[in-house]
Amino acid sequence: MPTLEEVDDIDAPPKLQRYIEPFPRPVATPVRTSKEKTKFEILLENQIRNGTDQWAPFANQEEWELAVWLMKNVGQTSTDEFLKLPATRDRMNLSFHNNRSFLKRVDALPTGPNWECEIVTAPGDQCGEDGEIVGEDMELWYRDPVECIKELLSNPAFKDSISYVPERVYTSSDGDDRIYDEMWTGDWWWDTQTKLPDGAAIAPLILASDKTQLSQFQGDKKAWPVYLTLGNISKEIRRRPSAHATVLLGYLPVPKLQCYSDATRSLAGYRLFHHCMGKILASLVEAGKTSVEMVCADGFVRLIYPILAAYVADYPEQCLVSCCMENRCPRCTVDPNNRGNSTPSPDRDVPSTLETLYAQEHGCEPEKFTRDGIRAIYKPFWRNLPHCNIFGCFTPDLLHQLHKGFFKDHIVKWCTSLVGEDELDARFKAMSGYPGLRHFSKGISSISQWTGTEHREMQHVFLGVIAGSVDQDVLTVVRAALDFIYYAQLQMQTSTTLAALKTCLATFHRFKDIFIKYEIRKHFNIPKIHSLLHYFASIQALGSNDGYNSESPERLHIDFAKDAFRASNKKDYHEQMALWLQRREAMWQREAYIAWLNPQQQAADEHELSNINDPDNLNDLDTNDQANPHDASGVDPTSYRIAKTPPLRGVTVQHLFEHFGATNFIPALTSFLQQQQSHPLLPNTSDRFDLYKQIIITLPPNTFLNSQKISNRIRTSPAVPPRGRKKGSPGVFDTALIIDDPMEYRSRSGLAGLRVAQVRAIFLLPSYFGTHPHPLAYVEWFTSLGAPDPQTGMYVINRSTRQHRPNGTVISTARIVRGCHLMGQFGNTIAKGWTTDNILDKAKNFYLNPYIHVDTFTTANIN
């Protein structure tokens, strides 16, 4: 094992470090020692030379901000009307007074690579009325991918988020536990780099294509965008639409192909796709063989080899790209009747597939052509792309394969058949609440339109919903499926988590026949279940799955297809869409340039935006950080945010008892004060207290997710009675994990040293009782965490009592570690009268839910 270099990760928990094995040969060596000017530096020089400022060709900042707003939100006709309004024309003193002059200024901005249009002709096989073969002409709009790569690599906005060098990363110096997250930590980049000359750098292309509907209520207008991004750019930046790290490469034609017969039309469509993709990617062939000099974001010029590394698409499009039938696997040669087992099959490979296609084209009819389910697409677009294994490019599709396919279409459907639709609905209706968790108030059977969000919301509670109503083997299968889904979506994988992922899939396959026993299934020959076998190899080759989720292209459709179509006149719309997009990109580039000139303002704007978008954001927050002193128990205080002024003032003890359920408040506060002080003034029922409605616990970044801090909101809100036409609302008193044993909590990981309690009230200690560095909370304990339930893997707890009364305690809010979710045990049939509002009071036993958030799942399962 080569020497490993330890690299500090400021977001990593103390026990997880990154040890990097560097690539053994020179990589990404600058061609020249001197730097070239980046496009932003060139633009700045030109503006200084011409005596213009950053807002040019607009008059000033205010006019620029109006231009951005108009371009983003207002169509051309409405823009013209707005600019001609007397209030606009007479008061705003703009340098443009109609849409034409406005667009003239937009078109003066520097933009990205130019668009090209090529006429593609489908020859057809049908004769017209004149007896001649009828063809169909169509437009192919695209941009040179090499120019798009130059645009991305040279963008100074990505300077600190780009890597050119492959690396192997481990969690320890012994190199046993490998880390896979960014593309450059996977095996594909390392292995491909060994095939290139010393000093060269790879630009790993990530392509995505997905046909989308443009017209909503009438017509059949469609677009087929092709997107391009680079594995050099950090996946956290790539996933952010506002970063514009993904560019639109082209619009594939979506013809009806009426010039072909019914028997040949679909194959003609497949061949047309490959012909058009070949046209779009033609410049990559020579560039991938000999390299291209490119100015990078840091100003250095490097020899770049653009190589197709990943292709993000749904299952039908993967089959289209791989030239295989849709009843086959686009990655391997598994028999179509054996896709339900866990035995891996040989991978498809490019040389033998091309040989088979050549033989088939020339009349040899090889057995492999039929056996492997290959389509007669004799010139696939990827045939000449250097260093490209197209079959290994297909990445896991979390949305369609896991959330929608594996979970919603299969696991949920099978369990519904066992539990019964009405019973399952009743359990979802009675599920306890949690901040941000969707409450299926009408159950799930009546939902007709599902999104990935609903699928994930169901996953958060599904194991608790079915527990008790199905036998142990069914529960084992469902738990294995859910665990697989949660492990698969980690944004950082290790050898340990991949081993857990394999164990989950093996468990699923070992017990899945229980559904055949109950006659729910006859077989498991399902493509989406088979696809799970390829997750491990994909992660090891290309990094974690979150960098290739098909939800990203679907989100990009809004900007690059749907908004662009709405801005057109709906006729010959591809040309208008390309022009509209070019103008939008010009605006985005200028926004990035202004942010580059004013980095401090950009940071402030991003901070303000994060506050606006934070669903847990409070007005006038008071923030506790780690610099605050320990409380008397010696507990390190957690980080939290709370309102500077308690919104509920002068609340009586009687009100606390009746509306907050704080039945043991006085004895609990007395005990707390006696522990804090030697001769305290003791509370009584005449005292009044100032109360908060919620507290936000800020958790440190979870290395298995991303670099962002996680917020947990814990609510203590009494019921609000109805007033007039306004409906009332029930009281909400959330549960939380609280430090019960400080020594165990500090010395171990996971949930060690923690205990669940329901937070009934958060209050300030009145000054005449003394001072305390943190607000206090009255909580009612549940029993301690023992061993997890062997069937569900979840901890089972119940309410703790003393002398037949709730075991209530007053604690410092510094001891609250995170919010948690409890699910009542429903048993075989849910009890009548249980609702989401009373489940925490009615149920006797509860599951501590690790699936409420991926962060909670990793805390409970990865030590």
PDB file of C-alpha atoms in Angstrom, residues 513-685:
ATOM      1  CA  ASP A 513     -40.392 -15.716  -1.692  1.00  0.00           C
ATOM      2  CA  ILE A 514     -42.764 -15.011   1.197  1.00  0.00           C
ATOM      3  CA  PHE A 515     -44.787 -12.985  -1.323  1.00  0.00           C
ATOM      4  CA  ILE A 516     -45.006 -16.046  -3.583  1.00  0.00           C
ATOM      5  CA  LYS A 517     -46.192 -18.061  -0.577  1.00  0.00           C
ATOM      6  CA  TYR A 518     -49.014 -15.560  -0.039  1.00  0.00           C
ATOM      7  CA  GLU A 519     -49.763 -15.603  -3.798  1.00  0.00           C
ATOM      8  CA  ILE A 520     -48.977 -11.918  -4.123  1.00  0.00           C
ATOM      9  CA  ARG A 521     -46.302 -12.660  -6.751  1.00  0.00           C
ATOM     10  CA  LYS A 522     -45.587 -15.494  -9.125  1.00  0.00           C
ATOM     11  CA  HIS A 523     -42.038 -14.392  -9.897  1.00  0.00           C
ATOM     12  CA  PHE A 524     -39.588 -11.529  -9.362  1.00  0.00           C
ATOM     13  CA  ASN A 525     -38.427 -11.173 -12.933  1.00  0.00           C
ATOM     14  CA  ILE A 526     -38.574  -7.385 -12.636  1.00  0.00           C
ATOM     15  CA  PRO A 527     -36.026  -5.090 -14.366  1.00  0.00           C
ATOM     16  CA  LYS A 528     -35.905  -2.559 -11.527  1.00  0.00           C
ATOM     17  CA  ILE A 529     -35.145  -5.244  -8.951  1.00  0.00           C
ATOM     18  CA  HIS A 530     -32.425  -6.688 -11.180  1.00  0.00           C
ATOM     19  CA  SER A 531     -30.879  -3.212 -11.612  1.00  0.00           C
ATOM     20  CA  LEU A 532     -30.068  -3.115  -7.881  1.00  0.00           C
ATOM     21  CA  LEU A 533     -27.293  -5.661  -8.487  1.00  0.00           C
ATOM     22  CA  HIS A 534     -25.350  -3.042 -10.443  1.00  0.00           C
ATOM     23  CA  TYR A 535     -25.368  -0.347  -7.745  1.00  0.00           C
ATOM     24  CA  PHE A 536     -22.170  -1.583  -6.108  1.00  0.00           C
ATOM     25  CA  ALA A 537     -20.066  -1.588  -9.281  1.00  0.00           C
ATOM     26  CA  SER A 538     -21.417   1.814 -10.306  1.00  0.00           C
ATOM     27  CA  ILE A 539     -20.567   3.416  -6.950  1.00  0.00           C
ATOM     28  CA  GLN A 540     -17.089   1.918  -6.938  1.00  0.00           C
ATOM     29  CA  ALA A 541     -16.469   3.137 -10.490  1.00  0.00           C
ATOM     30  CA  LEU A 542     -18.078   6.585 -10.496  1.00  0.00           C
ATOM     31  CA  GLY A 543     -18.690   7.619  -6.886  1.00  0.00           C
ATOM     32  CA  SER A 544     -21.874   7.979  -4.898  1.00  0.00           C
ATOM     33  CA  ASN A 545     -25.282   7.869  -6.564  1.00  0.00           C
ATOM     34  CA  ASP A 546     -26.386  11.396  -5.665  1.00  0.00           C
ATOM     35  CA  GLY A 547     -24.087  12.788  -8.356  1.00  0.00           C
ATOM     36  CA  TYR A 548     -26.173  11.145 -11.097  1.00  0.00           C
ATOM     37  CA  ASN A 549     -29.782  11.308  -9.954  1.00  0.00           C
ATOM     38  CA  SER A 550     -32.325  11.568 -12.773  1.00  0.00           C
ATOM     39  CA  GLU A 551     -34.247  14.127 -10.721  1.00  0.00           C
ATOM     40  CA  SER A 552     -31.622  16.700 -11.735  1.00  0.00           C
ATOM     41  CA  PRO A 553     -32.430  16.552 -15.491  1.00  0.00           C
ATOM     42  CA  GLU A 554     -36.145  16.673 -14.675  1.00  0.00           C
ATOM     43  CA  ARG A 555     -35.539  19.845 -12.699  1.00  0.00           C
ATOM     44  CA  LEU A 556     -33.480  21.270 -15.576  1.00  0.00           C
ATOM     45  CA  HIS A 557     -36.431  20.748 -17.924  1.00  0.00           C
ATOM     46  CA  ILE A 558     -38.072  23.756 -16.259  1.00  0.00           C
ATOM     47  CA  ASP A 559     -35.303  26.155 -17.274  1.00  0.00           C
ATOM     48  CA  PHE A 560     -34.114  24.584 -20.502  1.00  0.00           C
ATOM     49  CA  ALA A 561     -37.338  23.283 -22.015  1.00  0.00           C
ATOM     50  CA  LYS A 562     -40.626  24.332 -20.436  1.00  0.00           C
ATOM     51  CA  ASP A 563     -39.787  27.991 -19.699  1.00  0.00           C
ATOM     52  CA  ALA A 564     -38.074  28.303 -23.067  1.00  0.00           C
ATOM     53  CA  PHE A 565     -41.129  26.868 -24.828  1.00  0.00           C
ATOM     54  CA  ARG A 566     -43.481  29.226 -23.007  1.00  0.00           C
ATOM     55  CA  ALA A 567     -41.343  32.147 -24.206  1.00  0.00           C
ATOM     56  CA  SER A 568     -41.839  31.079 -27.846  1.00  0.00           C
ATOM     57  CA  ASN A 569     -44.839  31.557 -30.128  1.00  0.00           C
ATOM     58  CA  LYS A 570     -45.261  27.734 -30.164  1.00  0.00           C
ATOM     59  CA  LYS A 571     -44.361  27.547 -33.885  1.00  0.00           C
ATOM     60  CA  ASP A 572     -40.880  26.510 -35.032  1.00  0.00           C
ATOM     61  CA  TYR A 573     -40.183  26.662 -31.353  1.00  0.00           C
ATOM     62  CA  HIS A 574     -36.771  24.974 -31.214  1.00  0.00           C
ATOM     63  CA  GLU A 575     -35.050  27.955 -32.832  1.00  0.00           C
ATOM     64  CA  GLN A 576     -36.818  30.373 -30.499  1.00  0.00           C
ATOM     65  CA  MET A 577     -35.991  28.187 -27.489  1.00  0.00           C
ATOM     66  CA  ALA A 578     -32.298  28.160 -28.433  1.00  0.00           C
ATOM     67  CA  LEU A 579     -32.247  31.952 -28.787  1.00  0.00           C
ATOM     68  CA  TRP A 580     -34.114  32.474 -25.520  1.00  0.00           C
ATOM     69  CA  LEU A 581     -31.715  30.126 -23.743  1.00  0.00           C
ATOM     70  CA  GLN A 582     -28.685  31.893 -25.215  1.00  0.00           C
ATOM     71  CA  ARG A 583     -29.973  35.153 -23.759  1.00  0.00           C
ATOM     72  CA  ARG A 584     -30.675  33.564 -20.382  1.00  0.00           C
ATOM     73  CA  GLU A 585     -27.148  32.133 -20.324  1.00  0.00           C
ATOM     74  CA  ALA A 586     -25.754  35.576 -21.111  1.00  0.00           C
ATOM     75  CA  MET A 587     -27.588  36.925 -18.066  1.00  0.00           C
ATOM     76  CA  TRP A 588     -26.375  34.031 -15.888  1.00  0.00           C
ATOM     77  CA  GLN A 589     -22.785  34.611 -16.993  1.00  0.00           C
ATOM     78  CA  ARG A 590     -22.985  38.295 -16.198  1.00  0.00           C
ATOM     79  CA  GLU A 591     -24.469  37.480 -12.764  1.00  0.00           C
ATOM     80  CA  ALA A 592     -21.525  35.117 -12.152  1.00  0.00           C
ATOM     81  CA  TYR A 593     -19.090  37.816 -13.291  1.00  0.00           C
ATOM     82  CA  ILE A 594     -20.617  40.394 -10.929  1.00  0.00           C
ATOM     83  CA  ALA A 595     -20.430  37.858  -8.089  1.00  0.00           C
ATOM     84  CA  TRP A 596     -16.758  37.229  -8.984  1.00  0.00           C
ATOM     85  CA  LEU A 597     -16.085  40.963  -8.762  1.00  0.00           C
ATOM     86  CA  ASN A 598     -17.897  41.220  -5.434  1.00  0.00           C
ATOM     87  CA  PRO A 599     -17.218  37.972  -3.548  1.00  0.00           C
ATOM     88  CA  GLN A 600     -18.118  39.430  -0.153  1.00  0.00           C
ATOM     89  CA  GLN A 601     -21.505  40.590  -1.411  1.00  0.00           C
ATOM     90  CA  GLN A 602     -22.078  37.175  -2.972  1.00  0.00           C
ATOM     91  CA  ALA A 603     -21.419  35.451   0.352  1.00  0.00           C
ATOM     92  CA  ALA A 604     -23.840  37.820   2.080  1.00  0.00           C
ATOM     93  CA  ASP A 605     -26.510  37.218  -0.561  1.00  0.00           C
ATOM     94  CA  GLU A 606     -26.111  33.431  -0.269  1.00  0.00           C
ATOM     95  CA  HIS A 607     -26.386  33.662   3.514  1.00  0.00           C
ATOM     96  CA  GLU A 608     -29.540  35.762   3.221  1.00  0.00           C
ATOM     97  CA  LEU A 609     -30.976  33.353   0.672  1.00  0.00           C
ATOM     98  CA  SER A 610     -30.270  30.375   2.935  1.00  0.00           C
ATOM     99  CA  ASN A 611     -32.157  32.093   5.732  1.00  0.00           C
ATOM    100  CA  ILE A 612     -35.103  32.825   3.453  1.00  0.00           C
ATOM    101  CA  ASN A 613     -35.227  29.241   2.218  1.00  0.00           C
ATOM    102  CA  ASP A 614     -34.796  27.732   5.683  1.00  0.00           C
ATOM    103  CA  PRO A 615     -38.208  26.314   6.665  1.00  0.00           C
ATOM    104  CA  ASP A 616     -37.151  26.466  10.296  1.00  0.00           C
ATOM    105  CA  ASN A 617     -36.139  30.112  10.117  1.00  0.00           C
ATOM    106  CA  LEU A 618     -37.325  32.324  12.971  1.00  0.00           C
ATOM    107  CA  ASN A 619     -37.494  36.073  13.169  1.00  0.00           C
ATOM    108  CA  ASP A 620     -35.170  37.693  15.687  1.00  0.00           C
ATOM    109  CA  LEU A 621     -33.249  34.529  16.472  1.00  0.00           C
ATOM    110  CA  ASP A 622     -30.922  34.201  19.384  1.00  0.00           C
ATOM    111  CA  THR A 623     -28.133  31.765  18.642  1.00  0.00           C
ATOM    112  CA  ASN A 624     -26.263  29.614  21.111  1.00  0.00           C
ATOM    113  CA  ASP A 625     -22.855  28.367  20.020  1.00  0.00           C
ATOM    114  CA  GLN A 626     -20.251  26.114  21.546  1.00  0.00           C
ATOM    115  CA  ALA A 627     -18.569  29.036  23.278  1.00  0.00           C
ATOM    116  CA  ASN A 628     -21.339  29.191  25.847  1.00  0.00           C
ATOM    117  CA  PRO A 629     -20.582  27.646  29.234  1.00  0.00           C
ATOM    118  CA  HIS A 630     -21.503  24.147  30.302  1.00  0.00           C
ATOM    119  CA  ASP A 631     -24.520  23.641  32.467  1.00  0.00           C
ATOM    120  CA  ALA A 632     -24.180  22.184  35.935  1.00  0.00           C
ATOM    121  CA  SER A 633     -24.262  18.609  34.620  1.00  0.00           C
ATOM    122  CA  GLY A 634     -21.050  19.198  32.667  1.00  0.00           C
ATOM    123  CA  VAL A 635     -22.766  18.614  29.342  1.00  0.00           C
ATOM    124  CA  ASP A 636     -21.253  20.252  26.270  1.00  0.00           C
ATOM    125  CA  PRO A 637     -24.044  22.499  25.010  1.00  0.00           C
ATOM    126  CA  THR A 638     -25.614  21.752  21.670  1.00  0.00           C
ATOM    127  CA  SER A 639     -25.982  24.503  19.109  1.00  0.00           C
ATOM    128  CA  TYR A 640     -29.487  25.894  18.905  1.00  0.00           C
ATOM    129  CA  ARG A 641     -31.517  28.864  17.774  1.00  0.00           C
ATOM    130  CA  ILE A 642     -34.405  30.320  19.684  1.00  0.00           C
ATOM    131  CA  ALA A 643     -36.475  33.499  19.577  1.00  0.00           C
ATOM    132  CA  LYS A 644     -34.779  36.407  21.332  1.00  0.00           C
ATOM    133  CA  THR A 645     -38.001  37.226  23.168  1.00  0.00           C
ATOM    134  CA  PRO A 646     -40.345  34.481  24.424  1.00  0.00           C
ATOM    135  CA  PRO A 647     -43.687  34.944  22.626  1.00  0.00           C
ATOM    136  CA  LEU A 648     -45.761  33.656  25.537  1.00  0.00           C
ATOM    137  CA  ARG A 649     -45.327  35.956  28.519  1.00  0.00           C
ATOM    138  CA  GLY A 650     -46.406  35.516  32.144  1.00  0.00           C
ATOM    139  CA  VAL A 651     -47.875  32.020  31.764  1.00  0.00           C
ATOM    140  CA  THR A 652     -49.309  30.644  34.994  1.00  0.00           C
ATOM    141  CA  VAL A 653     -48.524  27.223  36.414  1.00  0.00           C
ATOM    142  CA  GLN A 654     -52.194  26.315  36.078  1.00  0.00           C
ATOM    143  CA  HIS A 655     -52.054  27.188  32.368  1.00  0.00           C
ATOM    144  CA  LEU A 656     -48.944  25.040  31.995  1.00  0.00           C
ATOM    145  CA  PHE A 657     -50.785  22.171  33.625  1.00  0.00           C
ATOM    146  CA  GLU A 658     -53.999  22.501  31.587  1.00  0.00           C
ATOM    147  CA  HIS A 659     -52.717  23.515  28.143  1.00  0.00           C
ATOM    148  CA  PHE A 660     -49.166  22.156  28.020  1.00  0.00           C
ATOM    149  CA  GLY A 661     -49.724  18.936  29.956  1.00  0.00           C
ATOM    150  CA  ALA A 662     -46.862  19.845  32.326  1.00  0.00           C
ATOM    151  CA  THR A 663     -48.447  17.968  35.226  1.00  0.00           C
ATOM    152  CA  ASN A 664     -45.292  17.692  37.343  1.00  0.00           C
ATOM    153  CA  PHE A 665     -43.845  21.082  36.528  1.00  0.00           C
ATOM    154  CA  ILE A 666     -43.452  22.435  40.089  1.00  0.00           C
ATOM    155  CA  PRO A 667     -41.831  19.284  41.570  1.00  0.00           C
ATOM    156  CA  ALA A 668     -39.547  18.985  38.539  1.00  0.00           C
ATOM    157  CA  LEU A 669     -38.419  22.621  38.697  1.00  0.00           C
ATOM    158  CA  THR A 670     -37.904  22.319  42.444  1.00  0.00           C
ATOM    159  CA  SER A 671     -35.649  19.320  41.953  1.00  0.00           C
ATOM    160  CA  PHE A 672     -33.705  21.131  39.222  1.00  0.00           C
ATOM    161  CA  LEU A 673     -33.099  24.206  41.372  1.00  0.00           C
ATOM    162  CA  GLN A 674     -32.015  22.099  44.338  1.00  0.00           C
ATOM    163  CA  GLN A 675     -29.416  20.397  42.143  1.00  0.00           C
ATOM    164  CA  GLN A 676     -28.171  23.738  40.846  1.00  0.00           C
ATOM    165  CA  GLN A 677     -28.037  25.709  44.106  1.00  0.00           C
ATOM    166  CA  SER A 678     -27.410  24.905  47.743  1.00  0.00           C
ATOM    167  CA  HIS A 679     -30.222  27.077  49.157  1.00  0.00           C
ATOM    168  CA  PRO A 680     -32.551  27.910  46.312  1.00  0.00           C
ATOM    169  CA  LEU A 681     -35.739  29.891  46.349  1.00  0.00           C
ATOM    170  CA  LEU A 682     -38.359  27.278  45.562  1.00  0.00           C
ATOM    171  CA  PRO A 683     -41.166  27.742  43.017  1.00  0.00           C
ATOM    172  CA  ASN A 684     -44.894  27.589  43.753  1.00  0.00           C
ATOM    173  CA  THR A 685     -48.172  27.821  41.860  1.00  0.00           C
TER     174      THR A 685
END
